[in-house]
Amino acid sequence: MRLDTLKWNDHTFKQLTKEAKLIYCFLEAHCSTAGFLQADESDIAHGIGLEGRSGLNPFGNVVVLALKELEDSGFIVRGDYDLSLIHISEPTRQEA
């Protein structure tokens, strides 16, 4: 496992919430060499040590919101939403 430590200098990465950063690091550490990981929200929540909570969504919305944030910022690309195939990618930059 080798994490990209330069990611912490990336302006877009710095703007992410702490939950999104934690989940990104978890995804990066567990993805294949091609950058793919098959996991759902409960796998990710369990992997980062998030305790289950009672209610409709046992993990709160923390994982769901963080994955959405990572997807919107271009750090991940998600496939099927029942069991996500997640691809870790570099965000696309638009030059001014």
PDB file of N, CA and C in Angstrom:
ATOM      1  N   MET A   1       0.854  -1.175   0.000  1.00  0.00           N
ATOM      2  CA  MET A   1       0.000   0.000   0.000  1.00  0.00           C
ATOM      3  C   MET A   1       0.898   1.235   0.000  1.00  0.00           C
ATOM      4  N   ARG A   2       0.679   2.089  -0.968  1.00  0.00           N
ATOM      5  CA  ARG A   2       1.429   3.338  -1.041  1.00  0.00           C
ATOM      6  C   ARG A   2       0.444   4.474  -1.297  1.00  0.00           C
ATOM      7  N   LEU A   3       0.324   5.364  -0.350  1.00  0.00           N
ATOM      8  CA  LEU A   3      -0.588   6.491  -0.498  1.00  0.00           C
ATOM      9  C   LEU A   3       0.130   7.652  -1.156  1.00  0.00           C
ATOM     10  N   ASP A   4      -0.609   8.374  -1.968  1.00  0.00           N
ATOM     11  CA  ASP A   4      -0.070   9.543  -2.657  1.00  0.00           C
ATOM     12  C   ASP A   4      -0.037  10.714  -1.676  1.00  0.00           C
ATOM     13  N   THR A   5       1.116  10.952  -1.062  1.00  0.00           N
ATOM     14  CA  THR A   5       1.219  12.024  -0.070  1.00  0.00           C
ATOM     15  C   THR A   5       1.179  13.412  -0.697  1.00  0.00           C
ATOM     16  N   LEU A   6       1.461  13.516  -1.987  1.00  0.00           N
ATOM     17  CA  LEU A   6       1.374  14.816  -2.659  1.00  0.00           C
ATOM     18  C   LEU A   6      -0.073  15.284  -2.789  1.00  0.00           C
ATOM     19  N   LYS A   7      -1.014  14.360  -2.646  1.00  0.00           N
ATOM     20  CA  LYS A   7      -2.430  14.701  -2.730  1.00  0.00           C
ATOM     21  C   LYS A   7      -2.786  15.785  -1.706  1.00  0.00           C
ATOM     22  N   TRP A   8      -2.093  15.783  -0.550  1.00  0.00           N
ATOM     23  CA  TRP A   8      -2.406  16.739   0.505  1.00  0.00           C
ATOM     24  C   TRP A   8      -2.018  18.165   0.122  1.00  0.00           C
ATOM     25  N   ASN A   9      -1.220  18.334  -0.920  1.00  0.00           N
ATOM     26  CA  ASN A   9      -0.862  19.665  -1.412  1.00  0.00           C
ATOM     27  C   ASN A   9      -1.812  20.156  -2.495  1.00  0.00           C
ATOM     28  N   ASP A  10      -2.673  19.264  -2.985  1.00  0.00           N
ATOM     29  CA  ASP A  10      -3.609  19.593  -4.054  1.00  0.00           C
ATOM     30  C   ASP A  10      -4.694  20.533  -3.522  1.00  0.00           C
ATOM     31  N   HIS A  11      -4.912  21.652  -4.212  1.00  0.00           N
ATOM     32  CA  HIS A  11      -5.893  22.651  -3.770  1.00  0.00           C
ATOM     33  C   HIS A  11      -7.287  22.052  -3.641  1.00  0.00           C
ATOM     34  N   THR A  12      -7.712  21.270  -4.615  1.00  0.00           N
ATOM     35  CA  THR A  12      -9.046  20.675  -4.578  1.00  0.00           C
ATOM     36  C   THR A  12      -9.167  19.705  -3.412  1.00  0.00           C
ATOM     37  N   PHE A  13      -8.129  18.913  -3.172  1.00  0.00           N
ATOM     38  CA  PHE A  13      -8.138  17.963  -2.064  1.00  0.00           C
ATOM     39  C   PHE A  13      -8.223  18.687  -0.725  1.00  0.00           C
ATOM     40  N   LYS A  14      -7.531  19.808  -0.612  1.00  0.00           N
ATOM     41  CA  LYS A  14      -7.556  20.590   0.632  1.00  0.00           C
ATOM     42  C   LYS A  14      -8.961  21.085   0.959  1.00  0.00           C
ATOM     43  N   GLN A  15      -9.781  21.285  -0.062  1.00  0.00           N
ATOM     44  CA  GLN A  15     -11.128  21.809   0.135  1.00  0.00           C
ATOM     45  C   GLN A  15     -12.119  20.737   0.596  1.00  0.00           C
ATOM     46  N   LEU A  16     -11.748  19.461   0.517  1.00  0.00           N
ATOM     47  CA  LEU A  16     -12.647  18.381   0.919  1.00  0.00           C
ATOM     48  C   LEU A  16     -12.840  18.380   2.433  1.00  0.00           C
ATOM     49  N   THR A  17     -13.974  17.841   2.869  1.00  0.00           N
ATOM     50  CA  THR A  17     -14.205  17.673   4.295  1.00  0.00           C
ATOM     51  C   THR A  17     -13.261  16.607   4.842  1.00  0.00           C
ATOM     52  N   LYS A  18     -13.082  16.575   6.127  1.00  0.00           N
ATOM     53  CA  LYS A  18     -12.207  15.571   6.743  1.00  0.00           C
ATOM     54  C   LYS A  18     -12.739  14.162   6.502  1.00  0.00           C
ATOM     55  N   GLU A  19     -14.055  13.998   6.454  1.00  0.00           N
ATOM     56  CA  GLU A  19     -14.644  12.685   6.185  1.00  0.00           C
ATOM     57  C   GLU A  19     -14.324  12.221   4.767  1.00  0.00           C
ATOM     58  N   ALA A  20     -14.398  13.136   3.808  1.00  0.00           N
ATOM     59  CA  ALA A  20     -14.085  12.793   2.419  1.00  0.00           C
ATOM     60  C   ALA A  20     -12.608  12.435   2.275  1.00  0.00           C
ATOM     61  N   LYS A  21     -11.745  13.172   2.966  1.00  0.00           N
ATOM     62  CA  LYS A  21     -10.310  12.865   2.919  1.00  0.00           C
ATOM     63  C   LYS A  21     -10.031  11.486   3.508  1.00  0.00           C
ATOM     64  N   LEU A  22     -10.657  11.171   4.638  1.00  0.00           N
ATOM     65  CA  LEU A  22     -10.481   9.874   5.268  1.00  0.00           C
ATOM     66  C   LEU A  22     -10.949   8.752   4.346  1.00  0.00           C
ATOM     67  N   ILE A  23     -12.107   8.922   3.756  1.00  0.00           N
ATOM     68  CA  ILE A  23     -12.641   7.889   2.870  1.00  0.00           C
ATOM     69  C   ILE A  23     -11.790   7.771   1.619  1.00  0.00           C
ATOM     70  N   TYR A  24     -11.298   8.880   1.082  1.00  0.00           N
ATOM     71  CA  TYR A  24     -10.413   8.809  -0.085  1.00  0.00           C
ATOM     72  C   TYR A  24      -9.166   7.998   0.255  1.00  0.00           C
ATOM     73  N   CYS A  25      -8.569   8.254   1.405  1.00  0.00           N
ATOM     74  CA  CYS A  25      -7.370   7.507   1.811  1.00  0.00           C
ATOM     75  C   CYS A  25      -7.680   6.029   1.970  1.00  0.00           C
ATOM     76  N   PHE A  26      -8.848   5.703   2.529  1.00  0.00           N
ATOM     77  CA  PHE A  26      -9.261   4.296   2.654  1.00  0.00           C
ATOM     78  C   PHE A  26      -9.400   3.665   1.275  1.00  0.00           C
ATOM     79  N   LEU A  27     -10.067   4.368   0.361  1.00  0.00           N
ATOM     80  CA  LEU A  27     -10.273   3.838  -0.991  1.00  0.00           C
ATOM     81  C   LEU A  27      -8.941   3.642  -1.707  1.00  0.00           C
ATOM     82  N   GLU A  28      -8.074   4.633  -1.601  1.00  0.00           N
ATOM     83  CA  GLU A  28      -6.777   4.561  -2.266  1.00  0.00           C
ATOM     84  C   GLU A  28      -5.944   3.392  -1.716  1.00  0.00           C
ATOM     85  N   ALA A  29      -6.020   3.162  -0.413  1.00  0.00           N
ATOM     86  CA  ALA A  29      -5.245   2.083   0.205  1.00  0.00           C
ATOM     87  C   ALA A  29      -5.770   0.700  -0.162  1.00  0.00           C
ATOM     88  N   HIS A  30      -7.044   0.606  -0.495  1.00  0.00           N
ATOM     89  CA  HIS A  30      -7.651  -0.697  -0.751  1.00  0.00           C
ATOM     90  C   HIS A  30      -7.956  -0.979  -2.222  1.00  0.00           C
ATOM     91  N   CYS A  31      -7.694  -0.040  -3.098  1.00  0.00           N
ATOM     92  CA  CYS A  31      -8.014  -0.260  -4.510  1.00  0.00           C
ATOM     93  C   CYS A  31      -6.929  -1.112  -5.181  1.00  0.00           C
ATOM     94  N   SER A  32      -7.280  -1.668  -6.329  1.00  0.00           N
ATOM     95  CA  SER A  32      -6.320  -2.457  -7.091  1.00  0.00           C
ATOM     96  C   SER A  32      -5.261  -1.539  -7.692  1.00  0.00           C
ATOM     97  N   THR A  33      -4.239  -2.125  -8.298  1.00  0.00           N
ATOM     98  CA  THR A  33      -3.196  -1.309  -8.917  1.00  0.00           C
ATOM     99  C   THR A  33      -3.746  -0.484 -10.072  1.00  0.00           C
ATOM    100  N   ALA A  34      -4.866  -0.909 -10.643  1.00  0.00           N
ATOM    101  CA  ALA A  34      -5.504  -0.136 -11.704  1.00  0.00           C
ATOM    102  C   ALA A  34      -6.389   0.971 -11.149  1.00  0.00           C
ATOM    103  N   GLY A  35      -6.546   1.008  -9.822  1.00  0.00           N
ATOM    104  CA  GLY A  35      -7.329   2.071  -9.201  1.00  0.00           C
ATOM    105  C   GLY A  35      -8.788   1.733  -8.991  1.00  0.00           C
ATOM    106  N   PHE A  36      -9.155   0.441  -8.997  1.00  0.00           N
ATOM    107  CA  PHE A  36     -10.553   0.049  -8.837  1.00  0.00           C
ATOM    108  C   PHE A  36     -10.790  -0.626  -7.497  1.00  0.00           C
ATOM    109  N   LEU A  37     -11.986  -0.448  -6.973  1.00  0.00           N
ATOM    110  CA  LEU A  37     -12.401  -1.082  -5.722  1.00  0.00           C
ATOM    111  C   LEU A  37     -13.895  -1.348  -5.820  1.00  0.00           C
ATOM    112  N   GLN A  38     -14.308  -2.546  -5.437  1.00  0.00           N
ATOM    113  CA  GLN A  38     -15.731  -2.858  -5.395  1.00  0.00           C
ATOM    114  C   GLN A  38     -16.148  -2.879  -3.936  1.00  0.00           C
ATOM    115  N   ALA A  39     -17.000  -1.940  -3.555  1.00  0.00           N
ATOM    116  CA  ALA A  39     -17.420  -1.805  -2.156  1.00  0.00           C
ATOM    117  C   ALA A  39     -18.733  -1.050  -2.100  1.00  0.00           C
ATOM    118  N   ASP A  40     -19.454  -1.261  -1.014  1.00  0.00           N
ATOM    119  CA  ASP A  40     -20.647  -0.444  -0.795  1.00  0.00           C
ATOM    120  C   ASP A  40     -20.429   0.433   0.437  1.00  0.00           C
ATOM    121  N   GLU A  41     -21.419   1.254   0.756  1.00  0.00           N
ATOM    122  CA  GLU A  41     -21.257   2.195   1.859  1.00  0.00           C
ATOM    123  C   GLU A  41     -20.968   1.503   3.187  1.00  0.00           C
ATOM    124  N   SER A  42     -21.600   0.341   3.422  1.00  0.00           N
ATOM    125  CA  SER A  42     -21.368  -0.342   4.699  1.00  0.00           C
ATOM    126  C   SER A  42     -19.951  -0.905   4.781  1.00  0.00           C
ATOM    127  N   ASP A  43     -19.403  -1.381   3.642  1.00  0.00           N
ATOM    128  CA  ASP A  43     -18.011  -1.850   3.625  1.00  0.00           C
ATOM    129  C   ASP A  43     -17.068  -0.714   3.998  1.00  0.00           C
ATOM    130  N   ILE A  44     -17.312   0.448   3.427  1.00  0.00           N
ATOM    131  CA  ILE A  44     -16.459   1.608   3.674  1.00  0.00           C
ATOM    132  C   ILE A  44     -16.598   2.073   5.120  1.00  0.00           C
ATOM    133  N   ALA A  45     -17.846   2.153   5.607  1.00  0.00           N
ATOM    134  CA  ALA A  45     -18.080   2.579   6.985  1.00  0.00           C
ATOM    135  C   ALA A  45     -17.394   1.634   7.967  1.00  0.00           C
ATOM    136  N   HIS A  46     -17.505   0.345   7.728  1.00  0.00           N
ATOM    137  CA  HIS A  46     -16.847  -0.633   8.599  1.00  0.00           C
ATOM    138  C   HIS A  46     -15.326  -0.508   8.477  1.00  0.00           C
ATOM    139  N   GLY A  47     -14.832  -0.290   7.275  1.00  0.00           N
ATOM    140  CA  GLY A  47     -13.399  -0.186   7.043  1.00  0.00           C
ATOM    141  C   GLY A  47     -12.741   0.997   7.725  1.00  0.00           C
ATOM    142  N   ILE A  48     -13.476   2.085   7.891  1.00  0.00           N
ATOM    143  CA  ILE A  48     -12.902   3.261   8.559  1.00  0.00           C
ATOM    144  C   ILE A  48     -13.266   3.313  10.039  1.00  0.00           C
ATOM    145  N   GLY A  49     -13.967   2.272  10.513  1.00  0.00           N
ATOM    146  CA  GLY A  49     -14.291   2.187  11.931  1.00  0.00           C
ATOM    147  C   GLY A  49     -15.477   3.015  12.360  1.00  0.00           C
ATOM    148  N   LEU A  50     -16.355   3.363  11.428  1.00  0.00           N
ATOM    149  CA  LEU A  50     -17.543   4.145  11.762  1.00  0.00           C
ATOM    150  C   LEU A  50     -18.563   3.225  12.406  1.00  0.00           C
ATOM    151  N   GLU A  51     -18.973   3.548  13.594  1.00  0.00           N
ATOM    152  CA  GLU A  51     -19.932   2.720  14.316  1.00  0.00           C
ATOM    153  C   GLU A  51     -21.296   2.805  13.654  1.00  0.00           C
ATOM    154  N   GLY A  52     -21.991   1.671  13.606  1.00  0.00           N
ATOM    155  CA  GLY A  52     -23.362   1.660  13.091  1.00  0.00           C
ATOM    156  C   GLY A  52     -24.277   2.390  14.052  1.00  0.00           C
ATOM    157  N   ARG A  53     -25.248   3.079  13.521  1.00  0.00           N
ATOM    158  CA  ARG A  53     -26.220   3.797  14.341  1.00  0.00           C
ATOM    159  C   ARG A  53     -27.604   3.293  13.990  1.00  0.00           C
ATOM    160  N   SER A  54     -28.532   3.402  14.919  1.00  0.00           N
ATOM    161  CA  SER A  54     -29.890   2.966  14.628  1.00  0.00           C
ATOM    162  C   SER A  54     -30.582   3.996  13.761  1.00  0.00           C
ATOM    163  N   GLY A  55     -31.601   3.549  13.061  1.00  0.00           N
ATOM    164  CA  GLY A  55     -32.344   4.441  12.177  1.00  0.00           C
ATOM    165  C   GLY A  55     -32.398   3.886  10.776  1.00  0.00           C
ATOM    166  N   LEU A  56     -32.950   4.647   9.870  1.00  0.00           N
ATOM    167  CA  LEU A  56     -33.097   4.181   8.492  1.00  0.00           C
ATOM    168  C   LEU A  56     -31.762   3.941   7.816  1.00  0.00           C
ATOM    169  N   ASN A  57     -30.827   4.840   8.021  1.00  0.00           N
ATOM    170  CA  ASN A  57     -29.491   4.688   7.454  1.00  0.00           C
ATOM    171  C   ASN A  57     -28.548   4.447   8.623  1.00  0.00           C
ATOM    172  N   PRO A  58     -28.114   3.178   8.826  1.00  0.00           N
ATOM    173  CA  PRO A  58     -27.344   2.864  10.028  1.00  0.00           C
ATOM    174  C   PRO A  58     -25.993   3.566  10.116  1.00  0.00           C
ATOM    175  N   PHE A  59     -25.521   4.138   9.043  1.00  0.00           N
ATOM    176  CA  PHE A  59     -24.225   4.806   9.059  1.00  0.00           C
ATOM    177  C   PHE A  59     -24.382   6.319   8.972  1.00  0.00           C
ATOM    178  N   GLY A  60     -25.576   6.829   9.232  1.00  0.00           N
ATOM    179  CA  GLY A  60     -25.829   8.240   9.042  1.00  0.00           C
ATOM    180  C   GLY A  60     -25.648   8.538   7.561  1.00  0.00           C
ATOM    181  N   ASN A  61     -25.423   9.750   7.231  1.00  0.00           N
ATOM    182  CA  ASN A  61     -25.169  10.089   5.833  1.00  0.00           C
ATOM    183  C   ASN A  61     -23.709  10.401   5.590  1.00  0.00           C
ATOM    184  N   VAL A  62     -22.844  10.134   6.560  1.00  0.00           N
ATOM    185  CA  VAL A  62     -21.441  10.515   6.465  1.00  0.00           C
ATOM    186  C   VAL A  62     -20.776   9.908   5.234  1.00  0.00           C
ATOM    187  N   VAL A  63     -20.890   8.604   5.074  1.00  0.00           N
ATOM    188  CA  VAL A  63     -20.240   7.927   3.954  1.00  0.00           C
ATOM    189  C   VAL A  63     -20.878   8.337   2.637  1.00  0.00           C
ATOM    190  N   VAL A  64     -22.197   8.377   2.605  1.00  0.00           N
ATOM    191  CA  VAL A  64     -22.916   8.738   1.375  1.00  0.00           C
ATOM    192  C   VAL A  64     -22.534  10.144   0.925  1.00  0.00           C
ATOM    193  N   LEU A  65     -22.526  11.094   1.856  1.00  0.00           N
ATOM    194  CA  LEU A  65     -22.188  12.476   1.518  1.00  0.00           C
ATOM    195  C   LEU A  65     -20.727  12.615   1.107  1.00  0.00           C
ATOM    196  N   ALA A  66     -19.837  11.904   1.795  1.00  0.00           N
ATOM    197  CA  ALA A  66     -18.409  11.983   1.455  1.00  0.00           C
ATOM    198  C   ALA A  66     -18.148  11.385   0.072  1.00  0.00           C
ATOM    199  N   LEU A  67     -18.795  10.264  -0.261  1.00  0.00           N
ATOM    200  CA  LEU A  67     -18.625   9.681  -1.594  1.00  0.00           C
ATOM    201  C   LEU A  67     -19.157  10.621  -2.674  1.00  0.00           C
ATOM    202  N   LYS A  68     -20.273  11.270  -2.392  1.00  0.00           N
ATOM    203  CA  LYS A  68     -20.835  12.239  -3.338  1.00  0.00           C
ATOM    204  C   LYS A  68     -19.870  13.408  -3.536  1.00  0.00           C
ATOM    205  N   GLU A  69     -19.292  13.877  -2.435  1.00  0.00           N
ATOM    206  CA  GLU A  69     -18.320  14.977  -2.501  1.00  0.00           C
ATOM    207  C   GLU A  69     -17.098  14.572  -3.335  1.00  0.00           C
ATOM    208  N   LEU A  70     -16.585  13.367  -3.103  1.00  0.00           N
ATOM    209  CA  LEU A  70     -15.436  12.882  -3.868  1.00  0.00           C
ATOM    210  C   LEU A  70     -15.772  12.723  -5.342  1.00  0.00           C
ATOM    211  N   GLU A  71     -16.987  12.262  -5.621  1.00  0.00           N
ATOM    212  CA  GLU A  71     -17.419  12.106  -7.008  1.00  0.00           C
ATOM    213  C   GLU A  71     -17.584  13.462  -7.691  1.00  0.00           C
ATOM    214  N   ASP A  72     -18.213  14.398  -7.002  1.00  0.00           N
ATOM    215  CA  ASP A  72     -18.425  15.738  -7.570  1.00  0.00           C
ATOM    216  C   ASP A  72     -17.113  16.469  -7.830  1.00  0.00           C
ATOM    217  N   SER A  73     -16.101  16.208  -6.996  1.00  0.00           N
ATOM    218  CA  SER A  73     -14.819  16.884  -7.162  1.00  0.00           C
ATOM    219  C   SER A  73     -13.898  16.161  -8.144  1.00  0.00           C
ATOM    220  N   GLY A  74     -14.338  15.000  -8.643  1.00  0.00           N
ATOM    221  CA  GLY A  74     -13.573  14.287  -9.664  1.00  0.00           C
ATOM    222  C   GLY A  74     -12.529  13.327  -9.129  1.00  0.00           C
ATOM    223  N   PHE A  75     -12.501  13.090  -7.809  1.00  0.00           N
ATOM    224  CA  PHE A  75     -11.512  12.176  -7.247  1.00  0.00           C
ATOM    225  C   PHE A  75     -11.888  10.715  -7.436  1.00  0.00           C
ATOM    226  N   ILE A  76     -13.185  10.427  -7.539  1.00  0.00           N
ATOM    227  CA  ILE A  76     -13.621   9.064  -7.813  1.00  0.00           C
ATOM    228  C   ILE A  76     -14.691   9.081  -8.890  1.00  0.00           C
ATOM    229  N   VAL A  77     -14.839   7.940  -9.546  1.00  0.00           N
ATOM    230  CA  VAL A  77     -15.917   7.719 -10.506  1.00  0.00           C
ATOM    231  C   VAL A  77     -16.640   6.478 -10.027  1.00  0.00           C
ATOM    232  N   ARG A  78     -17.957   6.570  -9.880  1.00  0.00           N
ATOM    233  CA  ARG A  78     -18.728   5.449  -9.353  1.00  0.00           C
ATOM    234  C   ARG A  78     -19.572   4.829 -10.446  1.00  0.00           C
ATOM    235  N   GLY A  79     -19.741   3.517 -10.320  1.00  0.00           N
ATOM    236  CA  GLY A  79     -20.593   2.766 -11.242  1.00  0.00           C
ATOM    237  C   GLY A  79     -21.927   2.478 -10.591  1.00  0.00           C
ATOM    238  N   ASP A  80     -22.280   1.194 -10.560  1.00  0.00           N
ATOM    239  CA  ASP A  80     -23.535   0.712  -9.995  1.00  0.00           C
ATOM    240  C   ASP A  80     -23.650   1.180  -8.544  1.00  0.00           C
ATOM    241  N   TYR A  81     -24.786   1.771  -8.181  1.00  0.00           N
ATOM    242  CA  TYR A  81     -24.917   2.344  -6.850  1.00  0.00           C
ATOM    243  C   TYR A  81     -25.344   1.347  -5.782  1.00  0.00           C
ATOM    244  N   ASP A  82     -25.672   0.098  -6.152  1.00  0.00           N
ATOM    245  CA  ASP A  82     -25.952  -0.914  -5.140  1.00  0.00           C
ATOM    246  C   ASP A  82     -24.640  -1.455  -4.566  1.00  0.00           C
ATOM    247  N   LEU A  83     -23.714  -1.788  -5.437  1.00  0.00           N
ATOM    248  CA  LEU A  83     -22.390  -2.218  -5.021  1.00  0.00           C
ATOM    249  C   LEU A  83     -21.424  -1.487  -5.934  1.00  0.00           C
ATOM    250  N   SER A  84     -20.871  -0.410  -5.452  1.00  0.00           N
ATOM    251  CA  SER A  84     -20.118   0.503  -6.300  1.00  0.00           C
ATOM    252  C   SER A  84     -18.779  -0.065  -6.738  1.00  0.00           C
ATOM    253  N   LEU A  85     -18.498   0.079  -8.008  1.00  0.00           N
ATOM    254  CA  LEU A  85     -17.153  -0.118  -8.521  1.00  0.00           C
ATOM    255  C   LEU A  85     -16.578   1.288  -8.591  1.00  0.00           C
ATOM    256  N   ILE A  86     -15.622   1.552  -7.746  1.00  0.00           N
ATOM    257  CA  ILE A  86     -15.096   2.903  -7.596  1.00  0.00           C
ATOM    258  C   ILE A  86     -13.733   2.972  -8.267  1.00  0.00           C
ATOM    259  N   HIS A  87     -13.530   3.995  -9.078  1.00  0.00           N
ATOM    260  CA  HIS A  87     -12.233   4.203  -9.708  1.00  0.00           C
ATOM    261  C   HIS A  87     -11.628   5.477  -9.151  1.00  0.00           C
ATOM    262  N   ILE A  88     -10.432   5.347  -8.599  1.00  0.00           N
ATOM    263  CA  ILE A  88      -9.714   6.497  -8.073  1.00  0.00           C
ATOM    264  C   ILE A  88      -9.094   7.218  -9.259  1.00  0.00           C
ATOM    265  N   SER A  89      -9.397   8.486  -9.410  1.00  0.00           N
ATOM    266  CA  SER A  89      -8.902   9.225 -10.563  1.00  0.00           C
ATOM    267  C   SER A  89      -8.365  10.581 -10.140  1.00  0.00           C
ATOM    268  N   GLU A  90      -7.621  11.176 -11.019  1.00  0.00           N
ATOM    269  CA  GLU A  90      -7.163  12.540 -10.798  1.00  0.00           C
ATOM    270  C   GLU A  90      -8.274  13.477 -11.254  1.00  0.00           C
ATOM    271  N   PRO A  91      -8.599  14.482 -10.466  1.00  0.00           N
ATOM    272  CA  PRO A  91      -9.637  15.422 -10.889  1.00  0.00           C
ATOM    273  C   PRO A  91      -9.214  16.167 -12.149  1.00  0.00           C
ATOM    274  N   THR A  92     -10.182  16.409 -12.991  1.00  0.00           N
ATOM    275  CA  THR A  92      -9.876  17.176 -14.198  1.00  0.00           C
ATOM    276  C   THR A  92      -9.826  18.649 -13.841  1.00  0.00           C
ATOM    277  N   ARG A  93      -8.869  19.331 -14.365  1.00  0.00           N
ATOM    278  CA  ARG A  93      -8.689  20.753 -14.079  1.00  0.00           C
ATOM    279  C   ARG A  93      -9.062  21.554 -15.324  1.00  0.00           C
ATOM    280  N   GLN A  94      -9.795  22.610 -15.109  1.00  0.00           N
ATOM    281  CA  GLN A  94     -10.123  23.507 -16.203  1.00  0.00           C
ATOM    282  C   GLN A  94      -9.294  24.771 -16.035  1.00  0.00           C
ATOM    283  N   GLU A  95      -8.486  25.053 -17.009  1.00  0.00           N
ATOM    284  CA  GLU A  95      -7.643  26.244 -16.944  1.00  0.00           C
ATOM    285  C   GLU A  95      -8.468  27.474 -17.275  1.00  0.00           C
ATOM    286  N   ALA A  96      -8.201  28.558 -16.612  1.00  0.00           N
ATOM    287  CA  ALA A  96      -8.945  29.812 -16.847  1.00  0.00           C
ATOM    288  C   ALA A  96      -8.410  30.525 -18.064  1.00  0.00           C
TER     289      ALA A  96
END
